[in-house]
Amino acid sequence: MNDDRQNDKDPTAWDSGNPVDRIEGTGRNRGNAIQFSWWNLLLVVPLAMLITAVYNRDEPRLFGMPMFYWYQFSFVAVGVGCVAIVYLATRNRRRPPSATGSGADLQDVTR
Amino acid sequence: MTGINTVELGVFTVLFIGVAVMGFLAARWKSGSTMDHLDEWGLGGRKFGSWVTWFLVGGDLYTAYTFVAVPALVFGAGAIGFFALPYTVILYPIVFLPVLRLWSVSRSHGYVTPADFVRGRYGSPILALIVAITGIVATMPYIALQLVGLEAVLRTMGINGSGFIGHLPLFIAFLVLALYTYRSGLRAPALIAFVKDALIYLVIIVAVIYLPAAFGGWGTIFDSAAAKFDATPSPADGILLTSNNQLQYATLALGSALALFLYPHSATGILASRGRDVIKKNMIALPAYSLVLGLIALLGYVAITAGVKPIVNESTGRPDGNTLVPELFNTQFPSWFAGVAFAAIGIGALVPAAIMSIAAANLWTRNIYKEYISRHATAKQEATQAKWASLVVKFGAVAFILFIDPQFSIDLQLIGGVIILQTLPAVAIALYTRWLHSVALIAGWVVGMAGGLYLLWTIPNPTIGKDHFGGSALTLSQLSIFGWHPFGDSTLQIYVGVVALAANLLVAVLLTLVLRALGIRDGRDSTSGRDYHADEGDPALRPVAAH
């Protein structure tokens, strides 16, 4: 399966050498199967709003709002933008196997 | 005091009855083959799509209490109260990847609670019990606070009595909530959330367009707020942060963001969704609520400019700061619109209260009842147990408000944020690695809990005359490790939660190194790598509501 090949090549399954995993492994245990993408680093960018020294000032004002407020409001867009880029850039990395087949009834997982 | 405003109360009551009917009918909405399974009652069949999840999680995270308490904090203290915005902005980038792994592993194994995952990952019933109890203890006061939000609205409409009769409307509202949650499970708050959020958006858009214009623009509003804070003797308040509370602001935002998805009710909202793509889209769309929350926070300044005074709570004799925003609507808008705003806040209390009680009930059922009381409980017995537990939880919250000073709930909520953060290593880190030993995690939790509670206990709040549990801002000079003061006489303040979490992690890492060196084995891991990437449509996916 698609899925299997991806796991075999997964370079990040570093933890499967851990004694705990070896002892308790169920045979198909491939560690933690962490999938890394450089795009994910974009998720760190919004944390810049924690650096209060940058924007803890009154001037310049925007629509009468001190910089402290409009700067943080602008980070709503930064946060949304970063998450959206990561979503779009990594969305095809792991396709559900059946999506390549019929794909029509993806929603009906309960049936 | 003034009498009851009949127009406001009329609009409020009509909307309230409307959602109650929806709550009862919700049991039939997208119903599965059975209601006698936690997947159905407790997680709505694990099949909510993007829109339902957006309303449900939005209604779950942005609660009525937030909507009244955040502006009250901004009104009283200024810029520090605005932490709610950075908190809810950095939240989504932080949790974007971990919640996907949590959803997949839970979907693969049929986990209903975060403690279920810990049980499966570490094979340690004790660690799972600790996570479950922490979750229940942190959630209970949160439910009680939704009642505080609801009461603030009732009080503004003139229902401000003391004793049992004074609390009767609250009691009726919660009884109705308890009954339809019992019947419909998670489907009830999911359906009601549509109404709640539509009302909230309507009210806030009108308020932030109309109010600044009515008071001469944001410039005038900020200037008058600054003048008020300059006139107070306290050096800590103001429309900007001071040199001392900037670290507190950043760590409070970060700590709160790390804590939010450890709360069981957040996990409930996420696990109820259909697939990974639904969650990803929601992590992009949910900040729309953060924008609204930021605007609501600014209503605290509008209330200063408008000269709004909080209403005195007749059962405690103290001014109730949470009535500020309701009172602002009461004085600035026609009664019918104020009634809509109050209904938005009131219904906004019911949605999270229902989800939280379901989450707490799931924890009780899965991680205490099934683990320790009835090991061979069937799916039906589990569902019945959870339904009853949700009733007990809600009436417990009502009893809290009726018989104990509401201030106690607020203190407990403060503690709740600190203690739920102590489950981060066992839940969030475990999603990525099992390197930390389960025994070390338990030890780290004990140290983090004890340290966090002790530090909170030492913090006074002179302005309201309290010696203990006066807030979550720890002055660094007060931090002492057995008499050693690592930060000297620094006057910087920091959020207690992150200090306790740092201690917790340090102990967990050091003890893991020791236990590994001694070769002490850990429990069995029943999850496997691919479980963390399972998605809707996978051929081997576990069926929903199967035992």
GROMACS .gro file of C-alpha atoms in nm, chain B residues 51-487:
model
  437
  162TRP     CA    1  -1.898   2.393   0.945
  163VAL     CA    2  -2.041   2.204   1.241
  164THR     CA    3  -1.695   2.171   1.391
  165TRP     CA    4  -1.628   2.541   1.343
  166PHE     CA    5  -1.944   2.637   1.531
  167LEU     CA    6  -1.901   2.365   1.792
  168VAL     CA    7  -1.536   2.431   1.875
  169GLY     CA    8  -1.588   2.807   1.848
  170GLY     CA    9  -1.881   2.782   2.088
  171ASP     CA   10  -1.675   2.558   2.310
  172LEU     CA   11  -1.356   2.764   2.341
  173TYR     CA   12  -1.497   3.116   2.337
  174THR     CA   13  -1.734   3.093   2.630
  175ALA     CA   14  -1.984   3.332   2.784
  176TYR     CA   15  -1.754   3.380   3.076
  177THR     CA   16  -1.474   3.488   2.843
  178PHE     CA   17  -1.707   3.734   2.678
  179VAL     CA   18  -1.792   3.904   3.009
  180ALA     CA   19  -1.472   3.853   3.210
  181VAL     CA   20  -1.214   3.966   2.952
  182PRO     CA   21  -1.367   4.314   2.902
  183ALA     CA   22  -1.414   4.335   3.280
  184LEU     CA   23  -1.040   4.274   3.319
  185VAL     CA   24  -0.958   4.532   3.052
  186PHE     CA   25  -1.192   4.777   3.228
  187GLY     CA   26  -1.017   4.723   3.559
  188ALA     CA   27  -0.651   4.672   3.467
  189GLY     CA   28  -0.608   4.780   3.104
  190ALA     CA   29  -0.359   4.631   2.861
  191ILE     CA   30  -0.286   4.311   3.058
  192GLY     CA   31  -0.647   4.201   2.998
  193PHE     CA   32  -0.582   4.209   2.625
  194PHE     CA   33  -0.369   3.892   2.661
  195ALA     CA   34  -0.679   3.706   2.541
  196LEU     CA   35  -0.597   3.814   2.184
  197PRO     CA   36  -0.235   3.688   2.156
  198TYR     CA   37  -0.348   3.378   2.349
  199THR     CA   38  -0.610   3.287   2.091
  200VAL     CA   39  -0.392   3.383   1.793
  201ILE     CA   40  -0.082   3.175   1.877
  202LEU     CA   41  -0.307   2.890   1.991
  203TYR     CA   42  -0.378   2.756   1.642
  204PRO     CA   43  -0.024   2.747   1.498
  205ILE     CA   44   0.088   2.572   1.819
  206VAL     CA   45  -0.178   2.302   1.822
  207PHE     CA   46  -0.218   2.260   1.444
  208LEU     CA   47   0.007   1.953   1.418
  209PRO     CA   48  -0.044   1.786   1.761
  210VAL     CA   49  -0.426   1.780   1.742
  211LEU     CA   50  -0.408   1.600   1.408
  212ARG     CA   51  -0.203   1.324   1.567
  213LEU     CA   52  -0.442   1.315   1.863
  214TRP     CA   53  -0.741   1.284   1.632
  215SER     CA   54  -0.583   1.006   1.425
  216VAL     CA   55  -0.467   0.793   1.715
  217SER     CA   56  -0.802   0.839   1.891
  218ARG     CA   57  -0.991   0.750   1.576
  219SER     CA   58  -0.776   0.440   1.524
  220HIS     CA   59  -0.828   0.307   1.874
  221GLY     CA   60  -1.170   0.447   1.963
  222TYR     CA   61  -1.032   0.677   2.232
  223VAL     CA   62  -1.293   0.917   2.367
  224THR     CA   63  -1.080   1.122   2.610
  225PRO     CA   64  -0.717   1.239   2.630
  226ALA     CA   65  -0.675   1.005   2.927
  227ASP     CA   66  -0.779   0.713   2.703
  228PHE     CA   67  -0.486   0.800   2.480
  229VAL     CA   68  -0.246   0.813   2.775
  230ARG     CA   69  -0.378   0.474   2.889
  231GLY     CA   70  -0.311   0.325   2.547
  232ARG     CA   71   0.022   0.496   2.492
  233TYR     CA   72   0.176   0.411   2.828
  234GLY     CA   73  -0.029   0.115   2.944
  235SER     CA   74  -0.042   0.286   3.281
  236PRO     CA   75  -0.386   0.310   3.445
  237ILE     CA   76  -0.241   0.534   3.717
  238LEU     CA   77  -0.103   0.791   3.474
  239ALA     CA   78  -0.437   0.784   3.290
  240LEU     CA   79  -0.624   0.829   3.620
  241ILE     CA   80  -0.408   1.131   3.705
  242VAL     CA   81  -0.476   1.287   3.367
  243ALA     CA   82  -0.850   1.216   3.401
  244ILE     CA   83  -0.879   1.358   3.752
  245THR     CA   84  -0.680   1.668   3.656
  246GLY     CA   85  -0.917   1.716   3.363
  247ILE     CA   86  -1.230   1.680   3.576
  248VAL     CA   87  -1.102   1.910   3.851
  249ALA     CA   88  -0.998   2.175   3.598
  250THR     CA   89  -1.329   2.154   3.412
  251MET     CA   90  -1.572   2.173   3.706
  252PRO     CA   91  -1.506   2.536   3.802
  253TYR     CA   92  -1.509   2.626   3.432
  254ILE     CA   93  -1.869   2.501   3.415
  255ALA     CA   94  -1.954   2.698   3.728
  256LEU     CA   95  -1.811   3.009   3.564
  257GLN     CA   96  -2.051   2.973   3.273
  258LEU     CA   97  -2.321   3.016   3.536
  259VAL     CA   98  -2.145   3.328   3.657
  260GLY     CA   99  -2.166   3.463   3.302
  261LEU     CA  100  -2.534   3.368   3.276
  262GLU     CA  101  -2.608   3.529   3.613
  263ALA     CA  102  -2.436   3.852   3.509
  264VAL     CA  103  -2.687   3.878   3.225
  265LEU     CA  104  -2.985   3.793   3.444
  266ARG     CA  105  -2.869   4.047   3.701
  267THR     CA  106  -2.852   4.321   3.438
  268MET     CA  107  -3.210   4.245   3.336
  269GLY     CA  108  -3.314   4.307   3.696
  270ILE     CA  109  -3.318   3.950   3.830
  271ASN     CA  110  -3.086   4.022   4.115
  272GLY     CA  111  -3.216   3.850   4.422
  273SER     CA  112  -3.047   3.656   4.693
  274GLY     CA  113  -3.112   3.312   4.829
  275PHE     CA  114  -3.287   3.030   4.649
  276ILE     CA  115  -3.562   3.241   4.488
  277GLY     CA  116  -3.305   3.484   4.348
  278HIS     CA  117  -3.122   3.197   4.184
  279LEU     CA  118  -3.436   3.022   4.060
  280PRO     CA  119  -3.417   3.142   3.694
  281LEU     CA  120  -3.060   3.017   3.679
  282PHE     CA  121  -3.168   2.688   3.823
  283ILE     CA  122  -3.445   2.647   3.565
  284ALA     CA  123  -3.210   2.734   3.278
  285PHE     CA  124  -2.962   2.474   3.390
  286LEU     CA  125  -3.227   2.211   3.450
  287VAL     CA  126  -3.344   2.247   3.090
  288LEU     CA  127  -2.984   2.233   2.971
  289ALA     CA  128  -2.918   1.922   3.177
  290LEU     CA  129  -3.223   1.745   3.035
  291TYR     CA  130  -3.152   1.803   2.669
  292THR     CA  131  -2.783   1.721   2.713
  293TYR     CA  132  -2.889   1.397   2.880
  294ARG     CA  133  -3.111   1.316   2.585
  295SER     CA  134  -2.912   1.443   2.286
  296GLY     CA  135  -2.551   1.435   2.402
  297LEU     CA  136  -2.296   1.634   2.202
  298ARG     CA  137  -2.544   1.691   1.919
  299ALA     CA  138  -2.735   1.940   2.136
  300PRO     CA  139  -2.453   2.193   2.187
  301ALA     CA  140  -2.339   2.139   1.828
  302LEU     CA  141  -2.678   2.244   1.695
  303ILE     CA  142  -2.731   2.526   1.946
  304ALA     CA  143  -2.384   2.663   1.871
  305PHE     CA  144  -2.513   2.780   1.532
  306VAL     CA  145  -2.764   3.009   1.703
  307LYS     CA  146  -2.519   3.125   1.968
  308ASP     CA  147  -2.248   3.222   1.724
  309ALA     CA  148  -2.483   3.386   1.474
  310LEU     CA  149  -2.617   3.604   1.759
  311ILE     CA  150  -2.268   3.682   1.892
  312TYR     CA  151  -2.140   3.791   1.551
  313LEU     CA  152  -2.449   4.003   1.490
  314VAL     CA  153  -2.427   4.175   1.827
  315ILE     CA  154  -2.053   4.239   1.814
  316ILE     CA  155  -2.050   4.373   1.460
  317VAL     CA  156  -2.325   4.619   1.549
  318ALA     CA  157  -2.154   4.712   1.876
  319VAL     CA  158  -1.808   4.778   1.731
  320ILE     CA  159  -1.947   4.985   1.447
  321TYR     CA  160  -2.199   5.185   1.649
  322LEU     CA  161  -2.029   5.237   1.989
  323PRO     CA  162  -1.696   5.397   1.880
  324ALA     CA  163  -1.888   5.635   1.655
  325ALA     CA  164  -2.121   5.725   1.942
  326PHE     CA  165  -1.828   5.814   2.169
  327GLY     CA  166  -1.616   6.012   1.922
  328GLY     CA  167  -1.400   5.735   1.775
  329TRP     CA  168  -1.143   5.493   1.913
  330GLY     CA  169  -0.894   5.778   1.973
  331THR     CA  170  -1.125   5.943   2.228
  332ILE     CA  171  -1.207   5.609   2.390
  333PHE     CA  172  -0.840   5.517   2.441
  334ASP     CA  173  -0.758   5.867   2.566
  335SER     CA  174  -1.033   5.862   2.827
  336ALA     CA  175  -0.928   5.512   2.938
  337ALA     CA  176  -0.567   5.633   2.971
  338ALA     CA  177  -0.687   5.929   3.179
  339LYS     CA  178  -0.878   5.695   3.412
  340PHE     CA  179  -0.577   5.469   3.465
  341ASP     CA  180  -0.346   5.769   3.520
  342ALA     CA  181  -0.575   5.887   3.798
  343THR     CA  182  -0.558   5.557   3.989
  344PRO     CA  183  -0.279   5.505   4.243
  345SER     CA  184  -0.188   5.165   4.095
  346PRO     CA  185   0.124   5.175   3.875
  347ALA     CA  186   0.036   4.839   3.714
  348ASP     CA  187  -0.266   4.948   3.512
  349GLY     CA  188  -0.277   5.152   3.190
  350ILE     CA  189  -0.353   5.117   2.821
  351LEU     CA  190   0.004   4.993   2.764
  352LEU     CA  191   0.201   4.727   2.950
  353THR     CA  192   0.447   4.836   3.216
  354SER     CA  193   0.809   4.725   3.233
  355ASN     CA  194   0.710   4.472   3.500
  356ASN     CA  195   0.415   4.295   3.344
  357GLN     CA  196   0.536   4.240   2.986
  358LEU     CA  197   0.681   3.898   3.073
  359GLN     CA  198   0.357   3.811   3.253
  360TYR     CA  199   0.160   3.913   2.943
  361ALA     CA  200   0.366   3.696   2.708
  362THR     CA  201   0.387   3.394   2.939
  363LEU     CA  202   0.017   3.414   3.028
  364ALA     CA  203  -0.071   3.413   2.659
  365LEU     CA  204   0.168   3.125   2.586
  366GLY     CA  205   0.071   2.922   2.893
  367SER     CA  206  -0.300   2.966   2.826
  368ALA     CA  207  -0.253   2.863   2.462
  369LEU     CA  208  -0.063   2.549   2.562
  370ALA     CA  209  -0.329   2.468   2.822
  371LEU     CA  210  -0.644   2.514   2.615
  372PHE     CA  211  -0.627   2.196   2.409
  373LEU     CA  212  -0.536   1.994   2.717
  374TYR     CA  213  -0.879   2.073   2.861
  375PRO     CA  214  -1.101   1.772   2.802
  376HIS     CA  215  -1.378   1.976   2.640
  377SER     CA  216  -1.143   2.100   2.366
  378ALA     CA  217  -1.045   1.742   2.289
  379THR     CA  218  -1.414   1.646   2.276
  380GLY     CA  219  -1.480   1.909   2.009
  381ILE     CA  220  -1.182   1.793   1.804
  382LEU     CA  221  -1.248   1.419   1.835
  383ALA     CA  222  -1.608   1.469   1.719
  384SER     CA  223  -1.490   1.585   1.378
  385ARG     CA  224  -1.496   1.365   1.070
  386GLY     CA  225  -1.134   1.379   0.962
  387ARG     CA  226  -0.800   1.552   0.956
  388ASP     CA  227  -0.895   1.789   0.678
  389VAL     CA  228  -1.190   1.919   0.882
  390ILE     CA  229  -0.956   1.997   1.172
  391LYS     CA  230  -0.697   2.162   0.949
  392LYS     CA  231  -0.954   2.390   0.790
  393ASN     CA  232  -1.084   2.480   1.134
  394MET     CA  233  -0.740   2.576   1.260
  395ILE     CA  234  -0.741   2.831   0.977
  396ALA     CA  235  -1.099   2.951   1.028
  397LEU     CA  236  -1.129   2.957   1.408
  398PRO     CA  237  -0.925   3.280   1.453
  399ALA     CA  238  -1.236   3.463   1.326
  400TYR     CA  239  -1.355   3.418   1.685
  401SER     CA  240  -1.025   3.556   1.815
  402LEU     CA  241  -1.087   3.874   1.620
  403VAL     CA  242  -1.430   3.900   1.781
  404LEU     CA  243  -1.281   3.833   2.126
  405GLY     CA  244  -1.026   4.113   2.073
  406LEU     CA  245  -1.305   4.353   1.980
  407ILE     CA  246  -1.511   4.245   2.281
  408ALA     CA  247  -1.208   4.307   2.503
  409LEU     CA  248  -1.201   4.666   2.381
  410LEU     CA  249  -1.561   4.708   2.501
  411GLY     CA  250  -1.398   4.735   2.845
  412TYR     CA  251  -1.254   5.070   2.736
  413VAL     CA  252  -1.584   5.173   2.580
  414ALA     CA  253  -1.747   5.103   2.918
  415ILE     CA  254  -1.495   5.338   3.083
  416THR     CA  255  -1.577   5.615   2.835
  417ALA     CA  256  -1.950   5.556   2.874
  418GLY     CA  257  -1.918   5.577   3.252
  419VAL     CA  258  -2.074   5.235   3.307
  420LYS     CA  259  -2.082   5.116   3.668
  421PRO     CA  260  -2.095   4.746   3.756
  422ILE     CA  261  -2.417   4.630   3.922
  423VAL     CA  262  -2.400   4.530   4.286
  424ASN     CA  263  -2.460   4.161   4.342
  425GLU     CA  264  -2.732   4.150   4.606
  426SER     CA  265  -2.635   3.810   4.736
  427THR     CA  266  -2.274   3.909   4.812
  428GLY     CA  267  -2.307   4.288   4.842
  429ARG     CA  268  -2.009   4.349   4.612
  430PRO     CA  269  -2.007   4.504   4.265
  431ASP     CA  270  -2.012   4.235   3.996
  432GLY     CA  271  -1.751   4.331   3.734
  433ASN     CA  272  -1.896   4.077   3.495
  434THR     CA  273  -2.207   4.291   3.452
  435LEU     CA  274  -2.005   4.564   3.276
  436VAL     CA  275  -2.061   4.450   2.919
  437PRO     CA  276  -2.428   4.360   2.974
  438GLU     CA  277  -2.477   4.697   3.144
  439LEU     CA  278  -2.307   4.872   2.850
  440PHE     CA  279  -2.562   4.717   2.614
  441ASN     CA  280  -2.839   4.794   2.861
  442THR     CA  281  -2.757   5.165   2.866
  443GLN     CA  282  -2.649   5.222   2.504
  444PHE     CA  283  -2.894   5.015   2.300
  445PRO     CA  284  -3.273   4.980   2.275
  446SER     CA  285  -3.416   4.712   2.502
  447TRP     CA  286  -3.494   4.463   2.226
  448PHE     CA  287  -3.136   4.471   2.097
  449ALA     CA  288  -2.997   4.444   2.450
  450GLY     CA  289  -3.224   4.140   2.490
  451VAL     CA  290  -3.067   3.981   2.181
  452ALA     CA  291  -2.720   4.055   2.317
  453PHE     CA  292  -2.810   3.900   2.653
  454ALA     CA  293  -2.951   3.593   2.482
  455ALA     CA  294  -2.624   3.563   2.287
  456ILE     CA  295  -2.426   3.563   2.612
  457GLY     CA  296  -2.678   3.340   2.790
  458ILE     CA  297  -2.687   3.079   2.513
  459GLY     CA  298  -2.312   3.126   2.493
  460ALA     CA  299  -2.300   2.991   2.848
  461LEU     CA  300  -2.509   2.683   2.766
  462VAL     CA  301  -2.299   2.555   2.475
  463PRO     CA  302  -1.966   2.527   2.659
  464ALA     CA  303  -2.138   2.414   2.980
  465ALA     CA  304  -2.296   2.124   2.788
  466ILE     CA  305  -1.971   2.026   2.614
  467MET     CA  306  -1.770   2.053   2.934
  468SER     CA  307  -2.014   1.838   3.127
  469ILE     CA  308  -2.006   1.579   2.848
  470ALA     CA  309  -1.625   1.584   2.850
  471ALA     CA  310  -1.612   1.543   3.227
  472ALA     CA  311  -1.871   1.264   3.206
  473ASN     CA  312  -1.666   1.086   2.939
  474LEU     CA  313  -1.357   1.105   3.160
  475TRP     CA  314  -1.545   0.969   3.458
  476THR     CA  315  -1.695   0.684   3.255
  477ARG     CA  316  -1.391   0.578   3.056
  478ASN     CA  317  -1.107   0.636   3.297
  479ILE     CA  318  -1.258   0.584   3.641
  480TYR     CA  319  -1.583   0.385   3.612
  481LYS     CA  320  -1.466   0.143   3.344
  482GLU     CA  321  -1.111   0.119   3.476
  483TYR     CA  322  -1.181   0.079   3.845
  484ILE     CA  323  -1.548   0.010   3.908
  485SER     CA  324  -1.694  -0.200   3.628
  486ARG     CA  325  -1.420  -0.339   3.408
  487HIS     CA  326  -1.653  -0.532   3.181
  488ALA     CA  327  -1.906  -0.255   3.125
  489THR     CA  328  -2.079  -0.279   2.789
  490ALA     CA  329  -2.098   0.014   2.547
  491LYS     CA  330  -2.456   0.070   2.658
  492GLN     CA  331  -2.364   0.074   3.026
  493GLU     CA  332  -2.089   0.324   2.949
  494ALA     CA  333  -2.330   0.555   2.770
  495THR     CA  334  -2.584   0.534   3.053
  496GLN     CA  335  -2.314   0.601   3.310
  497ALA     CA  336  -2.194   0.906   3.115
  498LYS     CA  337  -2.545   1.047   3.080
  499TRP     CA  338  -2.598   1.033   3.455
  500ALA     CA  339  -2.251   1.168   3.521
  501SER     CA  340  -2.326   1.470   3.301
  502LEU     CA  341  -2.630   1.546   3.519
  503VAL     CA  342  -2.427   1.514   3.838
  504VAL     CA  343  -2.156   1.742   3.701
  505LYS     CA  344  -2.405   2.012   3.607
  506PHE     CA  345  -2.589   2.005   3.936
  507GLY     CA  346  -2.255   2.013   4.112
  508ALA     CA  347  -2.178   2.334   3.924
  509VAL     CA  348  -2.514   2.485   4.023
  510ALA     CA  349  -2.453   2.389   4.386
  511PHE     CA  350  -2.117   2.563   4.364
  512ILE     CA  351  -2.280   2.888   4.264
  513LEU     CA  352  -2.574   2.856   4.505
  514PHE     CA  353  -2.390   2.765   4.820
  515ILE     CA  354  -2.038   2.894   4.776
  516ASP     CA  355  -1.914   3.244   4.698
  517PRO     CA  356  -1.875   3.277   4.317
  518GLN     CA  357  -1.528   3.418   4.388
  519PHE     CA  358  -1.429   3.064   4.481
  520SER     CA  359  -1.512   2.945   4.129
  521ILE     CA  360  -1.300   3.223   3.985
  522ASP     CA  361  -1.008   3.120   4.208
  523LEU     CA  362  -1.054   2.759   4.104
  524GLN     CA  363  -1.060   2.855   3.738
  525LEU     CA  364  -0.731   3.034   3.788
  526ILE     CA  365  -0.592   2.719   3.945
  527GLY     CA  366  -0.752   2.510   3.669
  528GLY     CA  367  -0.537   2.668   3.399
  529VAL     CA  368  -0.222   2.598   3.598
  530ILE     CA  369  -0.305   2.238   3.681
  531ILE     CA  370  -0.428   2.133   3.336
  532LEU     CA  371  -0.095   2.254   3.199
  533GLN     CA  372   0.073   1.986   3.412
  534THR     CA  373  -0.074   1.717   3.186
  535LEU     CA  374   0.116   1.854   2.884
  536PRO     CA  375   0.409   1.611   2.908
  537ALA     CA  376   0.184   1.305   2.943
  538VAL     CA  377  -0.058   1.405   2.666
  539ALA     CA  378   0.103   1.644   2.416
  540ILE     CA  379   0.464   1.527   2.429
  541ALA     CA  380   0.349   1.165   2.427
  542LEU     CA  381   0.190   1.231   2.087
  543TYR     CA  382   0.541   1.264   1.946
  544THR     CA  383   0.762   1.046   2.162
  545ARG     CA  384   0.741   0.790   2.438
  546TRP     CA  385   1.089   0.871   2.557
  547LEU     CA  386   0.964   1.015   2.888
  548HIS     CA  387   0.909   0.728   3.132
  549SER     CA  388   0.559   0.694   3.277
  550VAL     CA  389   0.692   0.694   3.634
  551ALA     CA  390   0.890   1.011   3.562
  552LEU     CA  391   0.576   1.170   3.416
  553ILE     CA  392   0.387   1.095   3.737
  554ALA     CA  393   0.669   1.243   3.945
  555GLY     CA  394   0.685   1.552   3.723
  556TRP     CA  395   0.309   1.596   3.756
  557VAL     CA  396   0.329   1.579   4.136
  558VAL     CA  397   0.605   1.842   4.145
  559GLY     CA  398   0.430   2.067   3.892
  560MET     CA  399   0.097   2.047   4.077
  561ALA     CA  400   0.242   2.102   4.423
  562GLY     CA  401   0.469   2.383   4.306
  563GLY     CA  402   0.198   2.552   4.102
  564LEU     CA  403  -0.059   2.540   4.381
  565TYR     CA  404   0.192   2.664   4.636
  566LEU     CA  405   0.296   2.957   4.417
  567LEU     CA  406  -0.067   3.053   4.352
  568TRP     CA  407  -0.132   3.038   4.725
  569THR     CA  408   0.151   3.283   4.794
  570ILE     CA  409   0.021   3.550   4.554
  571PRO     CA  410  -0.177   3.823   4.731
  572ASN     CA  411  -0.413   4.073   4.575
  573PRO     CA  412  -0.411   4.387   4.789
  574THR     CA  413  -0.672   4.572   4.580
  575ILE     CA  414  -0.947   4.324   4.671
  576GLY     CA  415  -0.798   4.252   5.014
  577LYS     CA  416  -0.693   3.890   4.959
  578ASP     CA  417  -0.379   3.732   5.099
  579HIS     CA  418  -0.388   3.417   4.887
  580PHE     CA  419  -0.490   3.307   4.537
  581GLY     CA  420  -0.491   3.673   4.435
  582GLY     CA  421  -0.389   3.613   4.074
  583SER     CA  422  -0.156   3.422   3.847
  584ALA     CA  423   0.124   3.681   3.818
  585LEU     CA  424   0.426   3.577   4.019
  586THR     CA  425   0.690   3.840   4.093
  587LEU     CA  426   1.025   3.678   4.014
  588SER     CA  427   1.184   3.794   4.340
  589GLN     CA  428   0.922   3.587   4.526
  590LEU     CA  429   1.033   3.268   4.352
  591SER     CA  430   1.230   3.065   4.600
  592ILE     CA  431   1.368   2.715   4.564
  593PHE     CA  432   1.414   2.598   4.924
  594GLY     CA  433   1.530   2.945   5.025
  595TRP     CA  434   1.738   3.013   4.716
  596HIS     CA  435   1.616   3.308   4.510
  597PRO     CA  436   1.741   3.248   4.156
  598PHE     CA  437   1.614   3.583   4.028
   0.00000   0.00000   0.00000
